[in-house]
Coordinates of C-alpha atoms in Angstrom, one line a residue:
M1 CA 0.3 12.8 -43.3
D2 CA 2.2 9.6 -43.0
E3 CA 1.6 9.6 -39.2
I4 CA -2.2 9.9 -39.4
D5 CA -4.3 7.3 -37.5
T6 CA -6.3 5.2 -40.0
E7 CA -9.2 5.7 -37.7
L8 CA -9.1 9.4 -38.5
V9 CA -9.1 8.7 -42.2
G10 CA -12.3 6.8 -41.8
I11 CA -13.9 9.5 -39.7
V12 CA -13.2 12.3 -42.1
L13 CA -14.2 10.2 -45.2
G14 CA -17.4 9.2 -43.3
A15 CA -18.3 12.8 -42.9
A16 CA -18.1 13.5 -46.6
K17 CA -20.9 13.0 -49.1
R18 CA -20.4 10.1 -51.5
D19 CA -19.1 12.1 -54.4
V20 CA -16.7 14.1 -52.3
S21 CA -15.6 10.9 -50.5
A22 CA -14.9 9.1 -53.8
A23 CA -13.0 12.0 -55.2
L24 CA -11.0 12.3 -51.9
I25 CA -10.2 8.6 -51.9
A26 CA -8.9 8.8 -55.5
R27 CA -6.9 12.0 -54.7
L28 CA -5.3 10.8 -51.5
G29 CA -4.5 7.3 -52.9
A30 CA -2.7 8.8 -55.8
E31 CA -1.0 11.5 -53.8
F32 CA 0.5 9.3 -51.2
K33 CA 1.3 6.1 -53.1
E34 CA 4.9 7.4 -53.8
S35 CA 5.3 8.4 -50.2
A36 CA 4.4 4.9 -49.1
K37 CA 7.1 3.5 -51.4
K38 CA 9.7 5.8 -50.0
A39 CA 8.7 5.1 -46.4
R40 CA 8.8 1.3 -46.9
K41 CA 12.0 -0.3 -45.8
G42 CA 11.7 -4.1 -45.9
G43 CA 8.2 -4.0 -44.4
T44 CA 5.1 -2.1 -44.2
S45 CA 4.9 1.6 -43.4
P46 CA 2.2 3.7 -41.7
M47 CA 1.2 4.9 -45.2
D48 CA 0.6 1.3 -46.3
A49 CA -2.1 1.0 -43.6
I50 CA -3.6 4.3 -44.7
L51 CA -3.7 3.2 -48.4
D52 CA -5.2 -0.1 -47.4
R53 CA -7.8 1.8 -45.4
L54 CA -8.5 4.0 -48.4
A55 CA -8.9 1.0 -50.6
R56 CA -11.3 -0.7 -48.2
Q57 CA -13.2 2.5 -47.8
A58 CA -13.6 2.8 -51.5
A59 CA -14.8 -0.8 -51.8
A60 CA -17.3 -0.2 -48.9
Q61 CA -18.5 3.0 -50.6
R62 CA -19.2 1.1 -53.8
A63 CA -20.9 -1.7 -52.0
A64 CA -23.1 0.8 -50.1
E65 CA -24.1 2.5 -53.3
R66 CA -25.1 -0.8 -54.9
A67 CA -27.1 -1.9 -51.8
D68 CA -28.8 1.5 -51.7
E69 CA -29.7 1.2 -55.4
A70 CA -31.1 -2.3 -54.8
S71 CA -33.2 -1.2 -51.9
G72 CA -34.6 1.8 -53.7
G73 CA -32.7 4.3 -51.7
H74 CA -33.8 2.9 -48.3
G75 CA -30.5 1.4 -47.0
A76 CA -29.9 0.5 -43.4
T77 CA -29.2 3.4 -41.0
K78 CA -26.1 3.6 -38.8
A79 CA -28.4 3.3 -35.8
E80 CA -29.7 0.0 -37.1
A81 CA -26.2 -1.4 -37.7
R82 CA -25.0 -0.3 -34.3
P83 CA -24.2 -3.2 -31.9
R84 CA -26.0 -3.7 -28.7
V85 CA -23.4 -3.6 -26.0
I86 CA -25.4 -3.5 -22.8
A87 CA -27.4 -6.6 -22.1
D88 CA -30.7 -6.5 -20.2
L89 CA -30.1 -6.9 -16.5
P90 CA -31.4 -10.1 -14.9
P91 CA -34.5 -9.6 -12.8
A92 CA -34.0 -9.1 -9.1
P93 CA -34.6 -12.3 -7.1
P94 CA -38.1 -12.5 -5.5
R95 CA -38.4 -11.2 -1.9
P96 CA -39.2 -13.6 0.9
E97 CA -42.8 -13.2 2.0
A98 CA -41.9 -11.7 5.4
L99 CA -38.9 -9.5 6.2
S100 CA -37.9 -7.8 9.4
P101 CA -37.3 -4.1 9.1
A102 CA -33.5 -4.6 9.4
D103 CA -33.6 -7.2 6.6
L104 CA -35.8 -5.0 4.4
A105 CA -33.4 -2.1 5.0
G106 CA -30.7 -4.1 3.3
R107 CA -32.6 -4.4 0.0
A108 CA -31.5 -2.4 -3.0
D109 CA -35.0 -2.5 -4.5
L110 CA -36.8 -0.5 -1.8
T111 CA -39.8 1.6 -2.9
A112 CA -40.0 5.2 -1.9
D113 CA -42.8 4.4 0.6
E114 CA -40.8 1.5 2.1
L115 CA -37.7 3.7 2.5
R116 CA -39.7 6.5 4.1
T117 CA -41.3 4.1 6.6
L118 CA -37.9 2.6 7.5
L119 CA -36.3 6.0 8.0
D120 CA -39.2 7.1 10.2
L121 CA -38.6 4.2 12.6
D122 CA -35.3 5.8 13.9
E123 CA -34.3 2.3 14.9
P124 CA -30.5 2.0 15.3
A125 CA -30.2 -1.5 13.7
V126 CA -32.3 -0.4 10.8
D127 CA -30.4 2.9 10.4
A128 CA -27.1 1.0 10.3
R129 CA -28.4 -1.2 7.4
L130 CA -29.8 1.9 5.6
F131 CA -26.5 3.8 6.0
V132 CA -24.8 1.4 3.5
N133 CA -27.8 1.1 1.2
P134 CA -27.2 2.9 -2.1
A135 CA -30.9 3.8 -2.3
V136 CA -30.5 6.1 0.7
P137 CA -29.8 9.8 -0.1
D138 CA -26.6 11.3 1.3
E139 CA -28.5 13.8 3.4
E140 CA -30.0 11.0 5.4
R141 CA -26.5 9.6 6.1
V142 CA -25.4 13.1 7.4
R143 CA -28.5 13.1 9.7
M144 CA -27.8 9.6 11.0
V145 CA -24.1 10.2 12.0
A146 CA -25.2 13.5 13.6
G147 CA -27.7 11.6 15.8
I148 CA -30.6 13.6 14.5
R149 CA -33.9 11.8 14.5
R150 CA -36.5 12.2 11.8
D151 CA -38.7 14.3 14.1
G152 CA -35.8 16.8 14.6
G153 CA -34.8 15.6 18.0
T154 CA -31.1 14.9 18.8
G155 CA -29.5 12.0 20.7
P156 CA -26.5 9.8 20.7
V157 CA -25.7 7.8 17.6
G158 CA -26.8 4.2 17.9
A159 CA -24.3 1.4 18.7
P160 CA -24.9 -0.5 15.4
L161 CA -23.9 2.5 13.3
L162 CA -20.8 3.1 15.5
D163 CA -19.9 -0.5 15.2
L164 CA -20.1 -0.1 11.4
L165 CA -17.8 2.9 11.5
W166 CA -15.2 0.9 13.5
S167 CA -15.4 -2.3 11.5
A168 CA -15.8 -1.0 7.9
D169 CA -12.8 -1.3 5.6
I170 CA -10.8 1.9 5.3
R171 CA -11.9 2.5 1.7
R172 CA -15.6 2.6 2.8
L173 CA -14.9 4.7 5.8
T174 CA -13.0 7.2 3.7
K175 CA -16.0 7.4 1.4
W176 CA -18.2 8.2 4.4
L177 CA -15.8 10.9 5.7
P178 CA -17.8 13.8 4.2
F179 CA -20.8 12.7 6.2
C180 CA -18.9 12.2 9.5
V181 CA -16.5 15.1 9.7
A182 CA -19.1 17.6 10.8
S183 CA -21.2 15.2 12.9
G184 CA -20.3 16.7 16.3
D185 CA -20.9 13.3 17.9
L186 CA -17.8 12.5 20.0
K187 CA -18.0 8.8 19.4
V188 CA -18.4 9.2 15.6
A189 CA -15.5 11.7 15.6
T190 CA -13.4 9.3 17.7
A191 CA -13.9 6.5 15.3
V192 CA -12.9 8.7 12.4
V193 CA -9.7 10.2 13.9
S194 CA -8.7 6.8 15.3
R195 CA -8.8 5.1 12.0
L196 CA -8.1 7.8 9.4
E197 CA -5.5 10.5 9.1
L198 CA -7.2 13.8 8.3
R199 CA -5.0 15.3 5.6
T200 CA -6.1 19.0 5.7
E201 CA -6.0 21.6 8.4
A202 CA -9.5 22.6 7.6
G203 CA -10.7 19.0 8.1
R204 CA -9.0 18.7 11.5
L205 CA -10.4 22.0 12.6
R206 CA -13.8 21.2 11.3
I207 CA -14.2 18.0 13.2
A208 CA -12.8 19.6 16.4
V209 CA -15.2 22.6 16.2
A210 CA -18.2 20.3 15.6
V211 CA -17.4 18.2 18.6
W212 CA -16.8 21.3 20.8
E213 CA -20.0 22.9 19.7
R214 CA -22.0 19.8 20.6
G215 CA -20.2 18.5 23.7
G216 CA -18.2 21.4 25.0
P217 CA -14.5 21.7 25.8
D218 CA -14.3 18.3 27.7
A219 CA -15.5 16.5 24.5
A220 CA -12.9 18.5 22.4
R221 CA -10.2 17.5 24.9
R222 CA -11.1 13.8 24.6
L223 CA -11.1 14.1 20.8
R224 CA -7.6 15.7 21.0
S225 CA -6.3 12.8 23.0
A226 CA -7.7 10.2 20.6
A227 CA -6.6 12.0 17.4
G228 CA -2.9 12.2 17.2
F229 CA -3.1 15.4 15.1
P230 CA 0.1 17.0 13.7
D231 CA 2.0 19.1 16.2
D232 CA 0.8 22.5 14.8
T233 CA -2.9 21.4 15.0
D234 CA -2.4 19.8 18.4
A235 CA -0.8 22.9 19.8
L236 CA -3.6 25.1 18.4
L237 CA -6.2 22.9 20.1
G238 CA -4.2 23.0 23.3
E239 CA -4.1 26.8 23.1
A240 CA -7.9 26.9 22.5
L241 CA -8.7 24.6 25.4
D242 CA -6.7 26.9 27.7
A243 CA -8.3 30.1 26.4
A244 CA -11.6 31.6 27.6
D245 CA -12.8 32.0 24.0
G246 CA -11.2 28.8 22.7
L247 CA -14.1 27.8 20.4
A248 CA -14.2 31.3 18.8
L249 CA -10.4 31.0 18.2
L250 CA -10.9 27.6 16.4
R251 CA -13.8 29.0 14.4
A252 CA -11.7 32.0 13.2
R253 CA -8.9 29.7 12.1
L254 CA -11.4 27.4 10.3
A255 CA -12.8 30.5 8.5
E256 CA -9.3 31.4 7.4
E257 CA -8.7 27.9 6.0
A258 CA -12.1 27.9 4.1
D259 CA -11.7 31.5 2.8
P260 CA -12.5 31.4 -1.0
A261 CA -9.7 33.7 -2.0
A262 CA -7.1 31.7 -0.1
L263 CA -8.5 28.4 -1.4
L264 CA -8.4 29.7 -5.0
D265 CA -4.8 30.7 -4.6
H266 CA -4.0 27.3 -3.3
L267 CA -5.8 25.4 -6.0
L268 CA -4.2 27.5 -8.8
H269 CA -0.8 26.6 -7.6
L270 CA -1.3 22.9 -7.2
V271 CA 1.1 20.8 -9.3
D272 CA 0.2 17.8 -11.3
P273 CA -1.4 15.5 -10.1
A274 CA -3.8 17.9 -8.4
W275 CA -6.6 15.4 -7.8
R276 CA -5.4 14.0 -4.5
E277 CA -5.2 17.4 -2.7
V278 CA -8.6 18.5 -4.1
Q279 CA -10.1 15.1 -3.1
D280 CA -8.7 15.5 0.4
L281 CA -10.2 19.0 0.7
T282 CA -13.7 18.0 -0.4
R283 CA -13.7 14.7 1.6
E284 CA -13.0 16.7 4.7
G285 CA -15.8 19.1 4.2
T286 CA -14.3 22.0 2.3
V287 CA -16.6 23.5 -0.3
L288 CA -14.7 24.5 -3.4
P289 CA -14.9 28.2 -4.4
W290 CA -16.8 27.6 -7.6
D291 CA -17.6 31.2 -8.4
A292 CA -14.0 32.2 -8.0
L293 CA -12.8 29.2 -10.1
V294 CA -15.2 30.2 -12.9
A295 CA -13.8 33.8 -12.7
A296 CA -10.2 32.4 -12.8
H297 CA -11.2 30.3 -15.9
E298 CA -12.4 33.4 -17.6
R299 CA -9.0 35.0 -16.9
G300 CA -7.2 32.0 -18.3
E301 CA -5.7 31.0 -15.0
V302 CA -6.9 27.5 -14.5
T303 CA -4.4 24.8 -15.3
R304 CA -5.1 21.7 -17.4
P305 CA -4.6 19.2 -14.4
L306 CA -6.9 21.3 -12.3
Y307 CA -9.6 21.3 -15.0
Q308 CA -9.4 17.5 -15.1
T309 CA -9.7 17.2 -11.3
L310 CA -12.6 19.6 -11.0
A311 CA -14.5 17.9 -13.8
W312 CA -15.0 14.8 -11.6
H313 CA -17.1 16.8 -9.1
A314 CA -20.9 16.6 -9.8
D315 CA -21.3 20.2 -8.8
C316 CA -18.6 21.5 -11.2
P317 CA -20.0 24.5 -13.1
R318 CA -20.5 24.0 -16.9
P319 CA -18.0 26.7 -17.9
L320 CA -15.2 24.7 -16.2
L321 CA -16.3 21.5 -17.9
L322 CA -16.1 23.3 -21.3
G323 CA -12.8 24.7 -20.3
M324 CA -11.5 21.2 -19.7
L325 CA -12.4 20.3 -23.3
G326 CA -10.6 23.3 -24.7
A327 CA -7.5 22.8 -22.5
E328 CA -6.3 19.8 -24.5
L329 CA -8.2 16.6 -24.4
S330 CA -5.9 13.6 -24.0
L331 CA -6.6 10.0 -25.0
D332 CA -4.8 8.8 -21.8
D333 CA -7.1 6.3 -20.0
S334 CA -7.6 8.4 -16.9
E335 CA -8.4 11.6 -18.9
L336 CA -10.6 9.8 -21.4
A337 CA -12.5 8.4 -18.4
V338 CA -13.3 12.0 -17.3
A339 CA -14.7 12.9 -20.7
D340 CA -16.6 9.7 -20.9
A341 CA -18.2 10.2 -17.5
L342 CA -19.3 13.7 -18.4
L343 CA -20.9 12.4 -21.6
V344 CA -22.7 9.6 -19.7
R345 CA -24.2 11.9 -17.2
G346 CA -25.0 14.6 -19.8
A347 CA -22.8 17.3 -18.2
V348 CA -21.3 17.9 -21.7
S349 CA -22.7 16.8 -25.0
P350 CA -21.1 15.1 -28.0
D351 CA -21.6 18.4 -29.8
D352 CA -19.6 20.2 -27.1
V353 CA -16.7 17.7 -27.8
L354 CA -17.0 18.3 -31.5
T355 CA -17.0 22.0 -31.4
L356 CA -14.8 22.8 -28.4
A357 CA -12.4 20.0 -27.7
R358 CA -8.8 20.2 -28.8
P359 CA -6.8 18.9 -30.5
A360 CA -9.2 18.1 -33.3
A361 CA -7.8 14.6 -33.9
N362 CA -8.5 13.6 -30.3
A363 CA -12.0 15.1 -30.3
L364 CA -12.9 13.0 -33.4
L365 CA -11.4 9.8 -31.9
V366 CA -13.3 10.3 -28.6
L367 CA -16.5 10.7 -30.6
A368 CA -15.7 7.6 -32.6
G369 CA -14.8 5.5 -29.6
T370 CA -11.1 4.6 -29.6
D371 CA -11.1 1.5 -27.3
H372 CA -13.0 -0.8 -29.7
R373 CA -16.1 -0.7 -27.6
D374 CA -19.2 1.3 -28.3
R375 CA -19.0 3.6 -25.3
R376 CA -21.4 5.9 -27.1
A377 CA -24.3 3.6 -26.1
R378 CA -24.0 4.8 -22.5
W379 CA -23.8 8.5 -23.3
H380 CA -26.8 10.6 -22.2
A381 CA -29.5 10.5 -24.8
D382 CA -30.9 13.9 -24.3
T383 CA -27.9 16.0 -25.2
P384 CA -27.1 17.5 -28.6
R385 CA -25.4 15.0 -31.0
A386 CA -22.2 15.6 -32.9
D387 CA -23.2 16.2 -36.5
L388 CA -19.9 15.8 -38.3
P389 CA -21.3 15.8 -41.9
A390 CA -23.1 19.1 -41.3
L391 CA -20.1 20.8 -39.7
F392 CA -17.7 19.6 -42.4
A393 CA -20.0 20.4 -45.3
A394 CA -20.8 23.9 -44.0
A395 CA -17.0 24.7 -43.8
L396 CA -15.6 22.8 -46.8
G397 CA -18.6 22.2 -49.1
T398 CA -17.6 20.0 -52.0
D399 CA -14.1 21.4 -52.5
T400 CA -12.0 18.3 -52.6
E401 CA -8.8 20.3 -52.2
A402 CA -10.1 21.8 -48.9
W403 CA -11.0 18.3 -47.6
A404 CA -7.5 17.1 -48.6
V405 CA -5.9 20.0 -46.7
A406 CA -8.0 19.3 -43.7
M407 CA -6.9 15.6 -43.8
R408 CA -3.2 16.7 -44.0
L409 CA -3.5 19.1 -41.1
L410 CA -5.5 16.9 -38.8
P411 CA -2.8 14.7 -37.2
D412 CA -0.8 17.6 -35.8
F413 CA -3.4 20.4 -35.6
A414 CA -3.6 21.8 -32.0
G415 CA -6.9 23.6 -32.3
S416 CA -10.6 22.4 -32.4
V417 CA -12.4 20.8 -35.3
P418 CA -14.1 24.1 -36.3
E419 CA -10.7 25.8 -36.2
L420 CA -9.2 23.0 -38.3
L421 CA -11.9 23.4 -40.9
S422 CA -11.6 27.2 -41.0
T423 CA -7.9 26.9 -41.5
A424 CA -8.3 24.3 -44.3
S425 CA -10.8 26.5 -46.1
A426 CA -8.7 29.6 -45.7
T427 CA -5.6 27.8 -47.0
V428 CA -7.4 26.8 -50.2
A429 CA -8.9 30.3 -50.6
G430 CA -5.5 31.9 -50.3
P431 CA -4.8 35.5 -49.0
P432 CA -7.6 38.1 -49.6
A433 CA -7.2 40.2 -52.7
G434 CA -5.8 43.7 -52.4

């Protein structure tokens, strides 16, 4: 108990009703006063901080009761007291009265009608501006780098977009890689392989197959000359270019690389950190074997680092997201960012964190906001809330001893919050009779 975070003390006491909280404060303060004296060696101990927190909690409790009595039982709610952390955004600057289509394509405040009109122009300079506009859906970027017009026709990719691919910084070009790798346009593919090192065999084969399918073996030969692929990939391309059925050979090898069973085996054997290899696969066009991953999760085969990596993907199935919560939720900045991102987009709910995340202490600290900012203001509003008082009351009732046991167990308890409460309740109840 002398290692418990004072934030946890406040969370647990805040979940208790006033009479239970008051009794628990009195119980813990008396129980650990002697421990604090023993732990103190010329300075303050962790227990001093806890006792100070308990004293302040008791004072706040009494003040709240007096305020509640004075207001006739209609005190301020937590929601009313919650700080506003996101200021209103300033209004967008007014538009000039007349804008060329290319200038309009660079605006982030395009209406749906304006965007549709600009896309329908199939104008190369306009497309290049739209390609970097965040208002444009990704499927339109895929269409543009493939040289597919809005009417379904196909032609060469325009010079302005090609110039953009050659001049963009490497970070942006890497972000656009998923749109470009299967383009089939030789000039797009040449820009990509000249500026980026494709890290996966599937990515290298995918870009070569797409170019061959569209431009024939001569285009594939020119891509090979520009690419500087690793020796094994280069030799395979050379073999395919010399064979009568070279394109079929490359397709077969690509199918082997993208085989769900082989991919699953590769993913399950990744070592920490797994995120870079998974990121390389998906950036270069590989679709993760989600069904097989869910089945592996159900068999208990998915590793904790892999859960963390998969959770970043918008199409990650919910069973894997919940598996991440139960695989040990860390307060490390990078891992906390994953949980926070899921809560923001509503992929998991605060109630999921409360009932499934482990260890229990980290689940409670995530829900409370441990970085001294109210991150909760950004969490998705339409997901089930975390009702700590109801969960604690249902398991522990008004048994002060059970609450005290839960408080003692909390810092080192490896299971979830419901498992913590069940353990505390069972500890107080003792072994069954007979």
